[in-house]
């Protein structure tokens, strides 16, 4: 039982580890696209944290079934928030990639170190 | 419902819904006219809102008609009204003057999208300020951030792209940190509404998730607000942006993040967290002091005039943080006043720089020798705003510096240290403003073959409006003071 | 009685499908060349899909879910092999020749046929 | 059983995340990222979030990958070796990870019904939705009515990204258009994918429409539908060449969809204001408030679908046009 309870936190640990893996890529990689890939992992991890909150034991997706009484439904609110956040994430990514494409056109490279040298 | 009660919602949706229409306005100048009109209307709305809340009451609005913790609520109090004035005012002023400068820097066929992004930036910032819902703030933060990435990427130099990429990475990390913090608080309280959060956080205030959430939110917003030492993206972004965008963003973008930070730290965390004082005293205050000193010192040695002013912004953000970290009525009031006054001074300075940049492409200080001979009016406005930035009596900057010094002296036995820091950094401000002035007025004029004349009338008139506003609010600071006083009362009233 | 038989059949199908996936996975890891690996992996696309979905449909009975499962199965049966083909074709176009490798310790009997 | 499965999936998530960061070939990284998103979607589904799973699969695994690949086609495929700077990054993220894990031990356990999130606001939604809005999918109800203002904001985030990409990459099609060799026009010389793809495109669009209009009853809604329809059109563009896709849906139509969708959503809000309610208060649209809510939700979901579909396709075409110009 103790172990099971501890495993109840496993989602949060995965969130933490995926988050820092993404952040590590953003900080330490010099390739601009790799940075954006890291950013994408970083954001996805946060989605996991929110969605973990909405789960209820014995619950189901919050779509009300007609005629079924006493059904437990999971929490709809974090789902709504993450729907929004996913779209925000892809928008940021598209903009970032557009900038990277332009950087590549103007500098001829997408390695940060080489760009800094050429300025 | 009458029009007055709709004002908080209109504040956001007027610029937001104008943006898609602007994209379609292709004939020359129409996009600019439409955007300016929308910005002026929202400026008028914010004035009406400021008048409505001047007496100290708060205007709330239930989006979709749903009651507060279930739907999204908007609320406008003294603090929000003042920040709204700054945001919409900066947008309106900058857009009014923008056309000559933007025509020079952005190709005609890309202009409708550019102005549309500008309005979205305005809508995003206004949306953050009026919102009373933690997640809604995130959504509008992203609108304003994405819009400002687009605007800065309009800068003609290829270095603009790199600056904006860095800003995008930093901004997204900041926003995601904020999102994590909000998620943790939501996990412990079950609500997203700020007022509801405040009343429910008391029971769980000492739990680890809430403490970690406070850390995430503070770091995330500090990144967005360019608080020292998280400011590295700011000088580059401001230097490389199109000149009129620098006017707009320097005047209001970082201030809105500070506004959210203050709101969170004073209204959500303050009443319940015993460690709150320590959080400020141990972390934010030293950072504020370091920021003031280091950034002022760096600004003294910057070569590019825009970069110099951008670095000086980091120091000014330090002043705002310093005032907030006293956790006293006077301190918060000084802080709020400085948000307003710094926007006036820095906006005016960057407008003057935009005037100069219209005629001179190279903005390194030593290249600008003797500009004052050909552009006397522009340079006079620049000097006036510079004096306000330094804090000379009679200008707006003096009011907030004076309030800040008073608050420092009241803050306890070590108050004189803060006063010393403020005075030293003001001296440094004298030095870096003087470097510009010296070059403009007394520098040897280089050989220039092109015809150099005064900036276009449109730019010049608006620049002078901003410069005179610095004087006006130096002599008659009653309205912003009343709003700041009201704001400080509300913010501190929650704690005590 | 009928119910039991249907249930048993569906479990057999599911188990067989699972085995196909497993074989496909092992093959994709253990086979020597690109084309042989693709060949092994394509087992999951076709046979496994067919078996697993048939099993699931039997479990679901005559409901809307069965219809949906049928639609998904058809979709997978269309796209899976197409993707495998596209993959192999791309490899061929980029110059990877489908040659049988020489496995050490064995002699190939009809190398030229 | 499902618990063990979810442990397995979550561990796989971490392994793939590490593989993404380690891979030196950016193409490999992007494909792994797509798998990462798909796994994430599966996890969401196990956690009872069907709508989010659908969105993550369509947007995260589908659209994101397409955009990444089109950007990769314009830049470099391989990453250079990084020298130095790793230790500081490792220390920083290590501290962050321990901080978050430190916080977890006082969090409510996974699935704890007594957690504050299940006690305060959420039960109200579950309880009152049948009375006020009367649609089965609570997520759609919260998304488009209770928190409709957030969704409006989100549509404008997509709109901003769309005009941002068009602004940065230049809205005008490149001058080299028209004289491309036929070789590069999509997959014309690949018979099998083309035949199968042609067969699938109408069904993908049909499924998108189903997701759009079934969003009140099952998982789905404007965002998912917009993303799915966009995927269908992108598939068409890959098969027949970008020019054919643009002939079918020209740029001006796409821009019209984006602008129209955003304005439709906002317009509904403004109409509500004129009819005496608050902004986005759909109850006033009809004499019966419940009908009004349902009408409002259908209209704004349509607006969302239009805007998202148009924006994603505009972004795709902006990248693809660059590719041809080079």
mmCIF file of N, CA, C and O in Angstrom, chain B residues 351-432:
data_model
loop_
_atom_site.group_PDB
_atom_site.id
_atom_site.type_symbol
_atom_site.label_atom_id
_atom_site.label_comp_id
_atom_site.label_asym_id
_atom_site.label_seq_id
_atom_site.Cartn_x
_atom_site.Cartn_y
_atom_site.Cartn_z
ATOM 1 N N UNK B 351 11.111 58.303 -28.235
ATOM 2 C CA UNK B 351 10.494 59.051 -29.346
ATOM 3 C C UNK B 351 11.505 59.999 -29.962
ATOM 4 O O UNK B 351 11.636 60.094 -31.188
ATOM 5 N N UNK B 352 12.237 60.700 -29.088
ATOM 6 C CA UNK B 352 13.254 61.619 -29.595
ATOM 7 C C UNK B 352 14.309 60.851 -30.382
ATOM 8 O O UNK B 352 14.771 61.297 -31.441
ATOM 9 N N UNK B 353 14.681 59.670 -29.862
ATOM 10 C CA UNK B 353 15.665 58.858 -30.570
ATOM 11 C C UNK B 353 15.116 58.447 -31.935
ATOM 12 O O UNK B 353 15.837 58.443 -32.937
ATOM 13 N N UNK B 354 13.812 58.128 -31.976
ATOM 14 C CA UNK B 354 13.212 57.756 -33.255
ATOM 15 C C UNK B 354 13.287 58.910 -34.241
ATOM 16 O O UNK B 354 13.524 58.714 -35.436
ATOM 17 N N UNK B 355 13.091 60.146 -33.730
ATOM 18 C CA UNK B 355 13.225 61.328 -34.596
ATOM 19 C C UNK B 355 14.627 61.403 -35.179
ATOM 20 O O UNK B 355 14.815 61.627 -36.382
ATOM 21 N N UNK B 356 15.619 61.218 -34.302
ATOM 22 C CA UNK B 356 17.009 61.289 -34.775
ATOM 23 C C UNK B 356 17.264 60.171 -35.775
ATOM 24 O O UNK B 356 17.882 60.371 -36.822
ATOM 25 N N UNK B 357 16.737 58.962 -35.420
ATOM 26 C CA UNK B 357 17.007 57.808 -36.275
ATOM 27 C C UNK B 357 16.362 57.973 -37.640
ATOM 28 O O UNK B 357 16.791 57.347 -38.608
ATOM 29 N N UNK B 358 15.336 58.832 -37.738
ATOM 30 C CA UNK B 358 14.710 59.053 -39.033
ATOM 31 C C UNK B 358 15.715 59.685 -40.001
ATOM 32 O O UNK B 358 15.656 59.460 -41.213
ATOM 33 N N UNK B 359 16.628 60.497 -39.452
ATOM 34 C CA UNK B 359 17.610 61.166 -40.310
ATOM 35 C C UNK B 359 18.974 60.480 -40.304
ATOM 36 O O UNK B 359 19.722 60.593 -41.257
ATOM 37 N N UNK B 360 19.324 59.851 -39.200
ATOM 38 C CA UNK B 360 20.661 59.239 -39.092
ATOM 39 C C UNK B 360 20.519 57.751 -38.852
ATOM 40 O O UNK B 360 19.883 57.337 -37.894
ATOM 41 N N UNK B 361 21.142 56.982 -39.713
ATOM 42 C CA UNK B 361 20.979 55.534 -39.550
ATOM 43 C C UNK B 361 21.873 54.999 -38.445
ATOM 44 O O UNK B 361 21.522 54.064 -37.755
ATOM 45 N N UNK B 362 23.058 55.601 -38.296
ATOM 46 C CA UNK B 362 24.009 55.084 -37.317
ATOM 47 C C UNK B 362 23.723 55.724 -35.968
ATOM 48 O O UNK B 362 23.841 56.940 -35.818
ATOM 49 N N UNK B 363 23.343 54.909 -34.984
ATOM 50 C CA UNK B 363 22.940 55.483 -33.705
ATOM 51 C C UNK B 363 24.021 55.366 -32.640
ATOM 52 O O UNK B 363 23.729 55.474 -31.461
ATOM 53 N N UNK B 364 25.276 55.159 -33.068
ATOM 54 C CA UNK B 364 26.329 55.171 -32.059
ATOM 55 C C UNK B 364 26.563 56.611 -31.614
ATOM 56 O O UNK B 364 26.498 57.543 -32.434
ATOM 57 N N UNK B 365 26.830 56.787 -30.312
ATOM 58 C CA UNK B 365 26.824 58.141 -29.769
ATOM 59 C C UNK B 365 27.876 59.015 -30.426
ATOM 60 O O UNK B 365 27.615 60.170 -30.775
ATOM 61 N N UNK B 366 29.073 58.450 -30.692
ATOM 62 C CA UNK B 366 30.109 59.319 -31.249
ATOM 63 C C UNK B 366 29.803 59.726 -32.686
ATOM 64 O O UNK B 366 30.362 60.687 -33.196
ATOM 65 N N UNK B 367 28.888 59.024 -33.330
ATOM 66 C CA UNK B 367 28.516 59.371 -34.707
ATOM 67 C C UNK B 367 27.472 60.477 -34.745
ATOM 68 O O UNK B 367 27.127 60.971 -35.811
ATOM 69 N N UNK B 368 26.923 60.835 -33.585
ATOM 70 C CA UNK B 368 25.822 61.786 -33.568
ATOM 71 C C UNK B 368 26.291 63.188 -33.195
ATOM 72 O O UNK B 368 25.505 63.995 -32.708
ATOM 73 N N UNK B 369 27.563 63.476 -33.402
ATOM 74 C CA UNK B 369 28.081 64.782 -33.016
ATOM 75 C C UNK B 369 27.365 65.913 -33.742
ATOM 76 O O UNK B 369 27.176 65.871 -34.956
ATOM 77 N N UNK B 370 26.957 66.923 -32.978
ATOM 78 C CA UNK B 370 26.414 68.131 -33.579
ATOM 79 C C UNK B 370 25.040 68.000 -34.194
ATOM 80 O O UNK B 370 24.621 68.868 -34.964
ATOM 81 N N UNK B 371 24.319 66.965 -33.855
ATOM 82 C CA UNK B 371 22.979 66.795 -34.417
ATOM 83 C C UNK B 371 22.073 67.956 -34.003
ATOM 84 O O UNK B 371 21.204 68.393 -34.754
ATOM 85 N N UNK B 372 22.314 68.491 -32.821
ATOM 86 C CA UNK B 372 21.444 69.536 -32.287
ATOM 87 C C UNK B 372 21.391 70.748 -33.211
ATOM 88 O O UNK B 372 20.409 71.501 -33.198
ATOM 89 N N UNK B 373 22.430 70.963 -34.011
ATOM 90 C CA UNK B 373 22.420 72.134 -34.896
ATOM 91 C C UNK B 373 21.344 72.007 -35.960
ATOM 92 O O UNK B 373 20.726 72.999 -36.343
ATOM 93 N N UNK B 374 21.147 70.774 -36.443
ATOM 94 C CA UNK B 374 20.141 70.604 -37.488
ATOM 95 C C UNK B 374 18.782 70.179 -36.932
ATOM 96 O O UNK B 374 17.773 70.383 -37.588
ATOM 97 N N UNK B 375 18.783 69.568 -35.763
ATOM 98 C CA UNK B 375 17.504 69.119 -35.200
ATOM 99 C C UNK B 375 17.320 69.707 -33.808
ATOM 100 O O UNK B 375 17.259 68.983 -32.823
ATOM 101 N N UNK B 376 17.198 71.032 -33.711
ATOM 102 C CA UNK B 376 17.182 71.651 -32.372
ATOM 103 C C UNK B 376 15.975 71.229 -31.538
ATOM 104 O O UNK B 376 16.107 70.991 -30.337
ATOM 105 N N UNK B 377 14.808 71.116 -32.185
ATOM 106 C CA UNK B 377 13.603 70.819 -31.402
ATOM 107 C C UNK B 377 13.646 69.398 -30.829
ATOM 108 O O UNK B 377 13.327 69.177 -29.665
ATOM 109 N N UNK B 378 14.059 68.458 -31.693
ATOM 110 C CA UNK B 378 14.162 67.076 -31.235
ATOM 111 C C UNK B 378 15.100 66.982 -30.045
ATOM 112 O O UNK B 378 14.796 66.349 -29.030
ATOM 113 N N UNK B 379 16.256 67.635 -30.172
ATOM 114 C CA UNK B 379 17.251 67.495 -29.122
ATOM 115 C C UNK B 379 16.773 68.160 -27.835
ATOM 116 O O UNK B 379 17.048 67.673 -26.739
ATOM 117 N N UNK B 380 16.038 69.260 -27.962
ATOM 118 C CA UNK B 380 15.506 69.905 -26.759
ATOM 119 C C UNK B 380 14.537 68.965 -26.040
ATOM 120 O O UNK B 380 14.584 68.829 -24.809
ATOM 121 N N UNK B 381 13.676 68.283 -26.823
ATOM 122 C CA UNK B 381 12.736 67.338 -26.212
ATOM 123 C C UNK B 381 13.502 66.227 -25.529
ATOM 124 O O UNK B 381 13.158 65.783 -24.421
ATOM 125 N N UNK B 382 14.572 65.768 -26.174
ATOM 126 C CA UNK B 382 15.363 64.684 -25.602
ATOM 127 C C UNK B 382 15.966 65.118 -24.267
ATOM 128 O O UNK B 382 15.944 64.367 -23.288
ATOM 129 N N UNK B 383 16.458 66.353 -24.220
ATOM 130 C CA UNK B 383 17.052 66.839 -22.975
ATOM 131 C C UNK B 383 15.998 66.899 -21.868
ATOM 132 O O UNK B 383 16.241 66.474 -20.736
ATOM 133 N N UNK B 384 14.816 67.372 -22.245
ATOM 134 C CA UNK B 384 13.744 67.494 -21.253
ATOM 135 C C UNK B 384 13.398 66.121 -20.654
ATOM 136 O O UNK B 384 13.323 65.957 -19.430
ATOM 137 N N UNK B 385 13.224 65.126 -21.537
ATOM 138 C CA UNK B 385 12.887 63.786 -21.039
ATOM 139 C C UNK B 385 14.061 63.201 -20.258
ATOM 140 O O UNK B 385 13.865 62.484 -19.269
ATOM 141 N N UNK B 386 15.274 63.508 -20.694
ATOM 142 C CA UNK B 386 16.456 63.046 -19.970
ATOM 143 C C UNK B 386 16.464 63.584 -18.556
ATOM 144 O O UNK B 386 16.759 62.860 -17.597
ATOM 145 N N UNK B 387 16.124 64.869 -18.418
ATOM 146 C CA UNK B 387 16.069 65.470 -17.074
ATOM 147 C C UNK B 387 15.040 64.742 -16.215
ATOM 148 O O UNK B 387 15.249 64.500 -15.031
ATOM 149 N N UNK B 388 13.931 64.372 -16.850
ATOM 150 C CA UNK B 388 12.896 63.652 -16.114
ATOM 151 C C UNK B 388 13.405 62.286 -15.675
ATOM 152 O O UNK B 388 13.117 61.827 -14.572
ATOM 153 N N UNK B 389 14.180 61.642 -16.546
ATOM 154 C CA UNK B 389 14.724 60.328 -16.196
ATOM 155 C C UNK B 389 15.677 60.453 -15.008
ATOM 156 O O UNK B 389 15.677 59.623 -14.101
ATOM 157 N N UNK B 390 16.480 61.513 -15.019
ATOM 158 C CA UNK B 390 17.414 61.714 -13.905
ATOM 159 C C UNK B 390 16.640 62.023 -12.622
ATOM 160 O O UNK B 390 16.995 61.573 -11.540
ATOM 161 N N UNK B 391 15.558 62.776 -12.766
ATOM 162 C CA UNK B 391 14.768 63.126 -11.591
ATOM 163 C C UNK B 391 15.030 64.544 -11.114
ATOM 164 O O UNK B 391 15.122 64.809 -9.909
ATOM 165 N N UNK B 392 15.152 65.487 -12.043
ATOM 166 C CA UNK B 392 15.349 66.891 -11.697
ATOM 167 C C UNK B 392 14.009 67.473 -11.227
ATOM 168 O O UNK B 392 12.971 67.181 -11.828
ATOM 169 N N UNK B 393 13.982 68.262 -10.150
ATOM 170 C CA UNK B 393 12.721 68.844 -9.680
ATOM 171 C C UNK B 393 12.015 69.599 -10.797
ATOM 172 O O UNK B 393 12.655 70.267 -11.613
ATOM 173 N N UNK B 394 10.689 69.458 -10.835
ATOM 174 C CA UNK B 394 9.908 70.092 -11.884
ATOM 175 C C UNK B 394 9.528 69.120 -12.974
ATOM 176 O O UNK B 394 8.695 69.421 -13.818
ATOM 177 N N UNK B 395 10.150 67.943 -12.988
ATOM 178 C CA UNK B 395 9.764 66.935 -13.979
ATOM 179 C C UNK B 395 9.079 65.772 -13.258
ATOM 180 O O UNK B 395 9.174 65.637 -12.040
ATOM 181 N N UNK B 396 8.421 64.918 -14.071
ATOM 182 C CA UNK B 396 7.672 63.816 -13.488
ATOM 183 C C UNK B 396 8.588 62.863 -12.730
ATOM 184 O O UNK B 396 8.235 62.351 -11.668
ATOM 185 N N UNK B 397 9.791 62.639 -13.283
ATOM 186 C CA UNK B 397 10.707 61.702 -12.647
ATOM 187 C C UNK B 397 11.044 62.087 -11.215
ATOM 188 O O UNK B 397 11.285 61.224 -10.370
ATOM 189 N N UNK B 398 11.034 63.380 -10.936
ATOM 190 C CA UNK B 398 11.368 63.834 -9.592
ATOM 191 C C UNK B 398 10.362 63.320 -8.575
ATOM 192 O O UNK B 398 10.731 62.911 -7.466
ATOM 193 N N UNK B 399 9.083 63.339 -8.964
ATOM 194 C CA UNK B 399 8.021 62.960 -8.025
ATOM 195 C C UNK B 399 8.274 61.546 -7.478
ATOM 196 O O UNK B 399 8.288 61.311 -6.269
ATOM 197 N N UNK B 400 8.502 60.613 -8.403
ATOM 198 C CA UNK B 400 8.613 59.235 -7.922
ATOM 199 C C UNK B 400 9.933 59.013 -7.201
ATOM 200 O O UNK B 400 10.005 58.261 -6.229
ATOM 201 N N UNK B 401 11.006 59.689 -7.650
ATOM 202 C CA UNK B 401 12.269 59.525 -6.929
ATOM 203 C C UNK B 401 12.124 60.070 -5.509
ATOM 204 O O UNK B 401 12.630 59.491 -4.549
ATOM 205 N N UNK B 402 11.439 61.190 -5.399
ATOM 206 C CA UNK B 402 11.253 61.795 -4.079
ATOM 207 C C UNK B 402 10.455 60.855 -3.175
ATOM 208 O O UNK B 402 10.817 60.612 -2.017
ATOM 209 N N UNK B 403 9.373 60.288 -3.739
ATOM 210 C CA UNK B 403 8.563 59.338 -2.970
ATOM 211 C C UNK B 403 9.412 58.139 -2.540
ATOM 212 O O UNK B 403 9.313 57.644 -1.417
ATOM 213 N N UNK B 404 10.270 57.693 -3.467
ATOM 214 C CA UNK B 404 11.090 56.520 -3.187
ATOM 215 C C UNK B 404 12.070 56.819 -2.050
ATOM 216 O O UNK B 404 12.273 56.006 -1.143
ATOM 217 N N UNK B 405 12.654 58.021 -2.093
ATOM 218 C CA UNK B 405 13.617 58.382 -1.037
ATOM 219 C C UNK B 405 12.891 58.491 0.306
ATOM 220 O O UNK B 405 13.375 58.001 1.337
ATOM 221 N N UNK B 406 11.709 59.111 0.295
ATOM 222 C CA UNK B 406 10.940 59.199 1.546
ATOM 223 C C UNK B 406 10.647 57.810 2.087
ATOM 224 O O UNK B 406 10.816 57.540 3.282
ATOM 225 N N UNK B 407 10.215 56.920 1.188
ATOM 226 C CA UNK B 407 9.877 55.563 1.617
ATOM 227 C C UNK B 407 11.116 54.854 2.161
ATOM 228 O O UNK B 407 11.046 54.125 3.155
ATOM 229 N N UNK B 408 12.284 55.094 1.541
ATOM 230 C CA UNK B 408 13.512 54.459 2.032
ATOM 231 C C UNK B 408 13.816 54.912 3.445
ATOM 232 O O UNK B 408 14.165 54.111 4.313
ATOM 233 N N UNK B 409 13.675 56.228 3.678
ATOM 234 C CA UNK B 409 14.009 56.754 5.005
ATOM 235 C C UNK B 409 13.065 56.190 6.057
ATOM 236 O O UNK B 409 13.465 55.948 7.195
ATOM 237 N N UNK B 410 11.817 55.949 5.647
ATOM 238 C CA UNK B 410 10.854 55.396 6.601
ATOM 239 C C UNK B 410 11.083 53.917 6.866
ATOM 240 O O UNK B 410 10.539 53.360 7.804
ATOM 241 N N UNK B 411 11.858 53.264 5.976
ATOM 242 C CA UNK B 411 11.845 51.805 5.986
ATOM 243 C C UNK B 411 12.639 51.210 7.142
ATOM 244 O O UNK B 411 12.620 50.010 7.324
ATOM 245 N N UNK B 412 13.368 52.028 7.908
ATOM 246 C CA UNK B 412 14.074 51.451 9.035
ATOM 247 C C UNK B 412 15.465 52.024 9.169
ATOM 248 O O UNK B 412 15.834 52.964 8.455
ATOM 249 N N UNK B 413 16.251 51.440 10.046
ATOM 250 C CA UNK B 413 17.562 52.003 10.344
ATOM 251 C C UNK B 413 18.508 51.981 9.144
ATOM 252 O O UNK B 413 19.444 52.764 9.090
ATOM 253 N N UNK B 414 18.251 51.068 8.188
ATOM 254 C CA UNK B 414 19.186 50.998 7.068
ATOM 255 C C UNK B 414 18.708 51.799 5.865
ATOM 256 O O UNK B 414 19.225 51.647 4.767
ATOM 257 N N UNK B 415 17.697 52.624 6.099
ATOM 258 C CA UNK B 415 17.136 53.393 5.006
ATOM 259 C C UNK B 415 18.168 54.226 4.263
ATOM 260 O O UNK B 415 18.082 54.393 3.054
ATOM 261 N N UNK B 416 19.197 54.712 4.993
ATOM 262 C CA UNK B 416 20.174 55.586 4.336
ATOM 263 C C UNK B 416 20.957 54.862 3.255
ATOM 264 O O UNK B 416 21.422 55.465 2.308
ATOM 265 N N UNK B 417 21.053 53.505 3.402
ATOM 266 C CA UNK B 417 21.756 52.754 2.354
ATOM 267 C C UNK B 417 20.998 52.874 1.040
ATOM 268 O O UNK B 417 21.578 53.145 -0.019
ATOM 269 N N UNK B 418 19.675 52.704 1.147
ATOM 270 C CA UNK B 418 18.865 52.785 -0.067
ATOM 271 C C UNK B 418 18.947 54.180 -0.667
ATOM 272 O O UNK B 418 19.069 54.344 -1.880
ATOM 273 N N UNK B 419 18.889 55.192 0.208
ATOM 274 C CA UNK B 419 18.985 56.562 -0.296
ATOM 275 C C UNK B 419 20.303 56.748 -1.023
ATOM 276 O O UNK B 419 20.356 57.330 -2.123
ATOM 277 N N UNK B 420 21.365 56.208 -0.436
ATOM 278 C CA UNK B 420 22.678 56.344 -1.071
ATOM 279 C C UNK B 420 22.675 55.688 -2.443
ATOM 280 O O UNK B 420 23.161 56.268 -3.423
ATOM 281 N N UNK B 421 22.092 54.482 -2.507
ATOM 282 C CA UNK B 421 22.058 53.786 -3.799
ATOM 283 C C UNK B 421 21.292 54.604 -4.828
ATOM 284 O O UNK B 421 21.742 54.786 -5.968
ATOM 285 N N UNK B 422 20.150 55.150 -4.399
ATOM 286 C CA UNK B 422 19.340 55.930 -5.347
ATOM 287 C C UNK B 422 20.112 57.149 -5.822
ATOM 288 O O UNK B 422 20.138 57.473 -7.016
ATOM 289 N N UNK B 423 20.796 57.815 -4.887
ATOM 290 C CA UNK B 423 21.534 59.024 -5.270
ATOM 291 C C UNK B 423 22.682 58.680 -6.208
ATOM 292 O O UNK B 423 22.899 59.349 -7.212
ATOM 293 N N UNK B 424 23.425 57.613 -5.874
ATOM 294 C CA UNK B 424 24.551 57.229 -6.721
ATOM 295 C C UNK B 424 24.070 56.908 -8.122
ATOM 296 O O UNK B 424 24.642 57.369 -9.124
ATOM 297 N N UNK B 425 22.973 56.146 -8.184
ATOM 298 C CA UNK B 425 22.525 55.754 -9.521
ATOM 299 C C UNK B 425 21.961 56.958 -10.271
ATOM 300 O O UNK B 425 22.056 57.025 -11.495
ATOM 301 N N UNK B 426 21.388 57.925 -9.539
ATOM 302 C CA UNK B 426 20.931 59.134 -10.219
ATOM 303 C C UNK B 426 22.117 59.890 -10.800
ATOM 304 O O UNK B 426 22.037 60.451 -11.898
ATOM 305 N N UNK B 427 23.219 59.890 -10.052
ATOM 306 C CA UNK B 427 24.427 60.534 -10.577
ATOM 307 C C UNK B 427 24.899 59.834 -11.844
ATOM 308 O O UNK B 427 25.307 60.478 -12.821
ATOM 309 N N UNK B 428 24.827 58.496 -11.799
ATOM 310 C CA UNK B 428 25.220 57.756 -13.000
ATOM 311 C C UNK B 428 24.297 58.114 -14.161
ATOM 312 O O UNK B 428 24.731 58.228 -15.307
ATOM 313 N N UNK B 429 22.994 58.298 -13.845
ATOM 314 C CA UNK B 429 22.052 58.684 -14.898
ATOM 315 C C UNK B 429 22.461 60.034 -15.470
ATOM 316 O O UNK B 429 22.407 60.257 -16.682
ATOM 317 N N UNK B 430 22.898 60.953 -14.586
ATOM 318 C CA UNK B 430 23.378 62.249 -15.074
ATOM 319 C C UNK B 430 24.512 62.024 -16.061
ATOM 320 O O UNK B 430 24.560 62.620 -17.141
ATOM 321 N N UNK B 431 25.411 61.097 -15.712
ATOM 322 C CA UNK B 431 26.564 60.862 -16.576
ATOM 323 C C UNK B 431 26.124 60.346 -17.935
ATOM 324 O O UNK B 431 26.515 60.865 -18.976
ATOM 325 N N UNK B 432 25.245 59.304 -17.938
ATOM 326 C CA UNK B 432 24.947 58.752 -19.265
ATOM 327 C C UNK B 432 24.046 59.654 -20.098
ATOM 328 O O UNK B 432 24.170 59.694 -21.309
#
